[in-house]
Amino acid sequence: MDLEDAIKDTQGLPKEDRIPTKSWVKELYHSKYLVHAFEIYNTDLFRLMWGYNEKGKREGHEDEREIALIVDDILDYAAENKRKAIYYDPHSCGVRK
């Protein structure tokens, strides 16, 4: 939803004036605290990515293709950083498992 909002907010602007979406997403979502959430929902994220990829193949839907690439980047980040992930036990907040 964040990606869709970022792209909607910049539609109609020249490409060079758009938010650098990919760097914005990296800054916000590339976090060792989120890796576990991406692992839990990776099947849903894969479906989402492929759905946007299919929409993005149609003419005039390049933004959906961009969203698919960003979701793919998030999944790659989660896979590459499993060992750095921080998991919290809800019963003892702040303790690393």
Short mmCIF file of C-alpha atoms in Angstrom, two decimals:
data_model
loop_
_atom_site.label_atom_id
_atom_site.label_comp_id
_atom_site.label_asym_id
_atom_site.label_seq_id
_atom_site.Cartn_x
_atom_site.Cartn_y
_atom_site.Cartn_z
CA MET A 1 0.00 0.00 0.00
CA ASP A 2 2.89 2.36 0.75
CA LEU A 3 4.32 1.74 -2.71
CA GLU A 4 0.98 2.37 -4.40
CA ASP A 5 0.52 5.60 -2.44
CA ALA A 6 4.00 6.84 -3.30
CA ILE A 7 3.45 6.16 -6.98
CA LYS A 8 -0.08 7.65 -7.02
CA ASP A 9 1.19 10.82 -5.37
CA THR A 10 3.71 11.33 -8.17
CA GLN A 11 1.62 10.32 -11.18
CA GLY A 12 1.47 13.03 -13.78
CA LEU A 13 4.87 14.41 -12.81
CA PRO A 14 7.79 14.08 -15.19
CA LYS A 15 9.89 10.99 -14.42
CA GLU A 16 12.79 13.08 -13.12
CA ASP A 17 10.50 14.79 -10.54
CA ARG A 18 9.09 11.57 -9.09
CA ILE A 19 10.00 10.32 -5.63
CA PRO A 20 13.00 8.02 -5.86
CA THR A 21 10.70 5.19 -4.76
CA LYS A 22 13.27 2.42 -4.62
CA SER A 23 15.64 4.33 -2.34
CA TRP A 24 12.70 5.47 -0.20
CA VAL A 25 11.60 1.84 0.27
CA LYS A 26 15.12 0.70 1.10
CA GLU A 27 15.43 3.39 3.73
CA LEU A 28 12.10 2.49 5.28
CA TYR A 29 11.88 -1.29 4.92
CA HIS A 30 15.43 -2.61 4.85
CA SER A 31 15.68 -3.29 8.54
CA LYS A 32 16.89 -6.28 10.54
CA TYR A 33 13.73 -5.83 12.61
CA LEU A 34 11.46 -6.52 9.61
CA VAL A 35 13.21 -9.57 8.14
CA HIS A 36 11.13 -11.98 10.22
CA ALA A 37 7.87 -10.38 9.06
CA PHE A 38 9.00 -10.67 5.44
CA GLU A 39 9.85 -14.34 6.04
CA ILE A 40 6.43 -15.03 7.56
CA TYR A 41 4.58 -13.35 4.68
CA ASN A 42 6.94 -14.22 1.83
CA THR A 43 4.31 -16.35 0.03
CA ASP A 44 1.90 -13.39 0.10
CA LEU A 45 4.67 -11.06 -1.03
CA PHE A 46 5.56 -13.38 -3.92
CA ARG A 47 1.91 -13.44 -5.03
CA LEU A 48 1.74 -9.67 -4.76
CA MET A 49 4.96 -9.30 -6.75
CA TRP A 50 3.77 -11.59 -9.55
CA GLY A 51 0.39 -9.86 -9.67
CA TYR A 52 2.04 -6.47 -10.11
CA ASN A 53 4.47 -7.96 -12.61
CA GLU A 54 1.61 -9.26 -14.76
CA LYS A 55 -0.23 -5.91 -14.61
CA GLY A 56 3.03 -4.13 -15.41
CA LYS A 57 3.38 -6.00 -18.70
CA ARG A 58 0.40 -4.10 -20.11
CA GLU A 59 1.05 -0.83 -21.86
CA GLY A 60 0.50 2.16 -19.61
CA HIS A 61 1.07 0.16 -16.42
CA GLU A 62 4.80 0.69 -15.97
CA ASP A 63 4.25 1.79 -12.37
CA GLU A 64 2.96 -1.67 -11.45
CA ARG A 65 6.13 -3.17 -12.89
CA GLU A 66 8.16 -0.80 -10.71
CA ILE A 67 6.21 -1.97 -7.64
CA ALA A 68 6.94 -5.61 -8.56
CA LEU A 69 10.67 -4.86 -8.77
CA ILE A 70 10.63 -3.14 -5.39
CA VAL A 71 8.79 -6.05 -3.73
CA ASP A 72 11.35 -8.38 -5.32
CA ASP A 73 14.13 -6.24 -3.83
CA ILE A 74 12.51 -6.48 -0.37
CA LEU A 75 12.32 -10.29 -0.68
CA ASP A 76 15.97 -10.44 -1.75
CA TYR A 77 16.94 -8.27 1.21
CA ALA A 78 15.09 -10.58 3.64
CA ALA A 79 16.71 -13.69 2.17
CA GLU A 80 20.20 -12.17 2.28
CA ASN A 81 19.86 -10.89 5.85
CA LYS A 82 18.31 -13.84 7.70
CA ARG A 83 21.37 -14.17 9.91
CA LYS A 84 21.27 -10.51 10.90
CA ALA A 85 17.55 -10.55 11.73
CA ILE A 86 16.40 -9.66 15.20
CA TYR A 87 13.46 -11.61 16.59
CA TYR A 88 11.63 -10.54 19.70
CA ASP A 89 9.92 -12.77 22.20
CA PRO A 90 6.72 -10.91 23.10
CA HIS A 91 7.03 -12.12 26.71
CA SER A 92 10.50 -10.67 27.22
CA CYS A 93 10.72 -7.61 25.01
CA GLY A 94 14.19 -6.77 23.78
CA VAL A 95 15.68 -10.22 24.17
CA ARG A 96 17.33 -11.62 21.09
CA LYS A 97 16.47 -15.21 20.24
#
